[in-house]
Each structure stands twice: as C-alpha cells, then as structure tokens.
Amino acid sequence: MLSIFKKEIHQFFSSITGYVAIILFLLANGLFLFVFKDTNLLDAGYANLDPLFELAPMIFLLLIPAITMRSLSEEFKSGTMELLSTKPLTGWQIVLGKYWACALIVLISLVPTLIYYIAVSQLSAQPGMLDTGGIMGSYIGLLLLGGTFTAIGIWSSSITSNAVVAFLVAVFTCYIFYTGFEALSKLPVFAGGIDYYLQMAGISFHYNSISRGVIDSRDIIYFFSVIGFMLYLTKVSLQRRIWQA
C-alpha cells in the first residue's frame, strides 16, 4: 500500500496537471474572497471566514474529481492494473493506497488557505479575536467533506477506463450527495414527514452542522460511514473488473 501511495503522489506532482489543479483552487478562493464584490471579505463589515467555508465545497466539486479521475481509470486504460493484480497486494491495499494519496493532495491544497485566517485575523478591528473554535470546526468539516468526495471520486474512477467519464460521474455523484437530498426534502410531498430524515441523508446537513463549531459524533459517524461504503464499492468494482479482464 505504501508503494502505491508513493507512486500516486509522485505521479500527481510529476506533471503540471497536479500543480495547476491546486493553483486554480487557491486562485478561485482568493478571487472570490478578496476581489469579487459580492463575496469579498474586506467589504463584509465583520471578520470571519464564513464565505470560504460556503465556497470551498462548490470548488471541491470540481477539484477533487480532477484529482481522482485518473487514479484507477488510467491503470485499466494502460493495462497496468493487470500487473498490479499479479503483485502480492490485496484489493484493500490498492484501494487505500490510491485513496490516501488523493486525500493527502486534497489536504495539501487546503493548507495554504490558513493564510486567509492569518490575514483576516490581522486586518480585523481587534486582531486575534476571530472565532477560532468555529473556524477549527469548519476546517474539520472541510477535511471530512474532502475525504468523502475523494472516496466518491476513487469509486467513479474504478468503474470506467475513461478519465473524463470518471470526472463527470464523480462531479454528478458528489453534487447529488451534497445537495440532492436537501433539495428532495423540500418537495411538498415530503413536507412534515420524512423531510428531516432526507436532509440528514445528505452531506450538506452534516457539513453545515460541523461548520457551526459543534463536533457531533453523529456527523463524524456519517462521514466515515459514507467514506467506508464508497471505498467498499470501489473494492468490489475493482475485483469485478480484474476478474472480467
């Protein structure tokens, strides 16, 4: 697993694609938070990072599928998956090696955003008086969200040999998981019935809960359950495609 992990990290940063993905993520956040008028932190009137945590999930919808789309699809396309299957590796070792490599890249893309926290803290009327607990909770929520989107992206990459198709499937699936259940709960037919439970089935419900600074065990269990389920589906898909090959 460690060898696959190192290979994925090296492969991602050995091409310009990896750097471009992270740079575009940071550039998009910077433009929305400090340049564009409607979401500009400097014009908000009070010091917080709420716009970052509202914007980042939408950017993650494009960034993370771009990171994960080649992880397994490229192995099948180039024929190296058959070579991996002959090595003393279990299906879980292959899946987890790919997953943790992509998750680390997502984490690396998040680390520079701490500059926004430092900047807003220093520019506030009372430097250092930001709601640090709430911001830490929001960052934990972003990490869990990133881990969940990464698991979905890895699964999407396991069902096709076409990286573009894997990207599109991952974007669509992440979007449905994030906003689909909440949108479904607002239909009149579910009002006053199972609407609350439909909201709880969606990622945005639990992400918004953690972003308020309250770390609830139910939210943590939800994220880890979705991650585990998607990785299990990835393992099943991987074994099925190797067997068919």
XYZ file of C-alpha atoms in Angstrom:
245
model
C 0.000 0.000 0.000
C 2.827 2.377 0.824
C 4.398 1.798 -2.594
C 1.121 2.641 -4.334
C 0.747 5.685 -2.098
C 4.212 6.989 -3.036
C 3.656 6.206 -6.718
C 0.401 8.200 -6.776
C 1.948 11.214 -5.059
C 4.946 11.180 -7.404
C 2.761 10.735 -10.472
C 0.486 13.621 -9.480
C 3.300 16.087 -8.900
C 5.470 14.878 -11.792
C 3.149 16.581 -14.269
C 1.919 20.141 -14.488
C -1.680 18.964 -14.093
C -1.296 18.477 -10.338
C 0.134 21.922 -9.753
C -2.471 23.553 -11.995
C -5.337 21.905 -10.075
C -4.100 23.183 -6.712
C -3.217 26.638 -8.061
C -6.659 27.021 -9.633
C -8.300 26.016 -6.335
C -6.341 28.654 -4.415
C -6.803 31.250 -7.155
C -10.561 30.741 -7.247
C -10.789 31.065 -3.464
C -8.585 34.162 -3.493
C -10.643 35.870 -6.192
C -13.962 35.198 -4.500
C -12.729 36.133 -1.025
C -10.673 39.229 -1.787
C -11.608 40.517 -5.260
C -15.205 39.813 -6.295
C -17.597 42.253 -4.673
C -20.454 40.001 -3.542
C -18.203 37.616 -1.587
C -15.371 39.982 -0.643
C -14.243 39.506 2.957
C -12.920 43.067 3.107
C -16.372 44.508 2.363
C -18.292 42.162 4.678
C -18.170 44.532 7.661
C -17.089 41.857 10.142
C -14.131 39.499 10.390
C -14.887 35.845 9.710
C -14.173 33.147 7.163
C -17.749 32.040 6.522
C -17.528 32.814 2.770
C -14.544 30.444 2.476
C -16.430 27.538 4.029
C -19.501 28.259 1.927
C -17.481 28.481 -1.283
C -14.946 25.665 -0.772
C -17.448 22.772 -1.125
C -18.513 24.047 -4.541
C -14.895 24.303 -5.664
C -14.225 20.842 -4.203
C -16.925 19.530 -6.550
C -14.536 20.241 -9.436
C -11.122 19.998 -7.774
C -11.413 16.558 -6.164
C -12.844 14.748 -9.230
C -9.955 16.277 -11.205
C -7.514 14.804 -8.674
C -9.084 11.331 -8.542
C -10.248 10.805 -12.134
C -7.041 9.075 -13.278
C -6.308 7.102 -10.109
C -7.825 3.793 -11.257
C -9.182 4.533 -14.749
C -5.661 5.178 -16.038
C -4.472 1.852 -14.595
C -7.139 -0.011 -16.585
C -6.583 2.052 -19.709
C -2.809 1.477 -19.744
C -3.097 -2.175 -18.711
C -1.042 -1.762 -15.531
C -3.931 -2.935 -13.340
C -3.343 -6.496 -14.548
C 0.290 -6.090 -13.484
C -0.781 -4.821 -10.055
C -3.118 -7.791 -9.654
C -0.149 -10.169 -10.007
C 1.686 -8.495 -7.141
C 1.250 -9.610 -3.503
C -1.366 -6.895 -2.949
C -4.898 -7.215 -1.669
C -7.791 -5.247 -3.123
C -7.948 -3.112 0.021
C -4.252 -2.245 -0.213
C -4.697 -0.978 -3.773
C -7.835 0.995 -2.932
C -6.474 2.507 0.291
C -3.120 3.348 -1.290
C -4.932 5.302 -4.001
C -7.358 6.862 -1.532
C -4.815 8.136 0.997
C -2.625 9.570 -1.768
C -5.541 11.579 -3.192
C -6.673 12.583 0.311
C -3.183 13.900 1.079
C -3.246 16.004 -2.087
C -6.582 17.482 -1.000
C -5.056 18.270 2.393
C -2.060 19.932 0.720
C -4.440 22.137 -1.266
C -6.180 23.207 1.960
C -3.065 24.110 3.961
C -2.340 27.399 2.100
C -5.853 28.638 2.933
C -4.622 29.153 6.508
C -3.109 32.351 5.094
C -6.673 33.664 4.795
C -7.188 33.072 8.522
C -3.992 34.943 9.369
C -4.849 37.810 7.016
C -8.403 38.289 8.302
C -7.214 37.989 11.909
C -4.631 40.731 11.420
C -6.970 43.002 9.450
C -9.816 42.825 11.982
C -10.529 45.749 14.319
C -9.288 43.631 17.219
C -6.501 41.394 15.840
C -6.633 37.820 17.056
C -10.295 37.983 18.135
C -11.667 35.621 15.488
C -13.888 32.708 16.499
C -11.050 30.201 16.390
C -13.201 27.321 17.668
C -15.777 27.824 14.931
C -13.093 28.109 12.284
C -11.386 24.926 13.510
C -14.736 23.139 13.355
C -15.248 24.397 9.816
C -11.810 23.149 8.774
C -12.581 19.733 10.284
C -15.796 19.760 8.278
C -13.866 20.609 5.115
C -11.404 17.766 5.756
C -14.248 15.286 6.242
C -16.022 16.648 3.173
C -12.814 16.358 1.158
C -12.327 12.786 2.354
C -15.877 11.888 1.353
C -15.596 13.470 -2.098
C -12.258 11.680 -2.543
C -13.861 8.303 -1.788
C -16.621 9.063 -4.309
C -14.013 10.111 -6.872
C -11.997 6.920 -6.375
C -15.147 4.850 -6.871
C -16.020 6.779 -10.037
C -12.533 6.111 -11.371
C -12.938 2.391 -10.710
C -15.991 1.933 -12.936
C -14.539 3.234 -16.208
C -11.309 3.351 -18.192
C -12.071 6.861 -19.422
C -10.752 9.598 -17.120
C -13.175 12.207 -18.481
C -16.147 9.931 -17.810
C -14.781 9.277 -14.307
C -14.557 13.050 -13.743
C -18.149 13.649 -14.877
C -19.539 10.751 -12.827
C -17.657 11.980 -9.743
C -18.912 15.570 -10.153
C -22.511 14.396 -10.589
C -22.378 11.926 -7.680
C -20.710 14.413 -5.319
C -23.288 17.037 -6.231
C -26.180 14.634 -5.606
C -24.740 13.567 -2.258
C -24.095 17.169 -1.252
C -27.286 18.964 -2.337
C -29.608 16.325 -3.827
C -31.117 15.013 -0.613
C -31.695 18.506 0.756
C -33.412 19.561 -2.478
C -35.510 16.385 -2.384
C -36.572 17.074 1.208
C -38.066 20.422 0.158
C -40.592 18.833 -2.185
C -44.143 19.365 -0.903
C -44.852 15.634 -0.926
C -42.277 15.096 1.847
C -43.197 18.154 3.955
C -43.977 17.308 7.566
C -42.991 13.695 7.033
C -39.581 12.326 6.164
C -38.147 15.659 5.004
C -35.858 15.911 8.037
C -34.508 12.406 7.522
C -33.886 13.125 3.851
C -31.847 16.161 4.863
C -29.863 14.009 7.289
C -29.008 11.642 4.416
C -27.222 14.462 2.573
C -23.668 15.671 3.115
C -24.559 19.379 3.371
C -26.647 18.775 6.527
C -23.719 17.284 8.418
C -21.139 19.649 6.919
C -23.160 22.699 7.986
C -23.589 21.171 11.434
C -19.833 20.784 11.948
C -19.168 24.214 10.413
C -21.056 25.785 13.322
C -18.194 24.647 15.539
C -20.055 21.773 17.192
C -18.346 18.411 16.662
C -21.214 15.938 16.936
C -20.391 12.233 16.938
C -23.356 11.608 14.614
C -21.793 13.826 11.954
C -18.410 12.117 12.319
C -20.035 8.663 12.066
C -21.976 9.777 8.973
C -18.870 10.938 7.098
C -16.845 7.858 7.977
C -19.770 5.615 7.030
C -20.075 7.199 3.575
C -16.307 7.009 3.069
C -16.230 3.350 4.114
C -19.219 2.485 1.916
C -17.750 4.150 -1.177
C -14.357 2.502 -0.645
C -16.095 -0.866 -0.276
C -17.915 -0.267 -3.580
C -14.555 0.629 -5.118
C -13.019 -2.634 -3.924
C -15.963 -4.630 -5.306
C -15.759 -2.801 -8.652
C -12.004 -3.327 -8.797
C -12.221 -7.047 -8.159
C -15.050 -7.474 -10.677
C -13.145 -5.696 -13.442
C -9.920 -7.588 -12.734
C -11.837 -10.885 -12.812
C -13.513 -9.940 -16.118
C -10.137 -8.999 -17.603
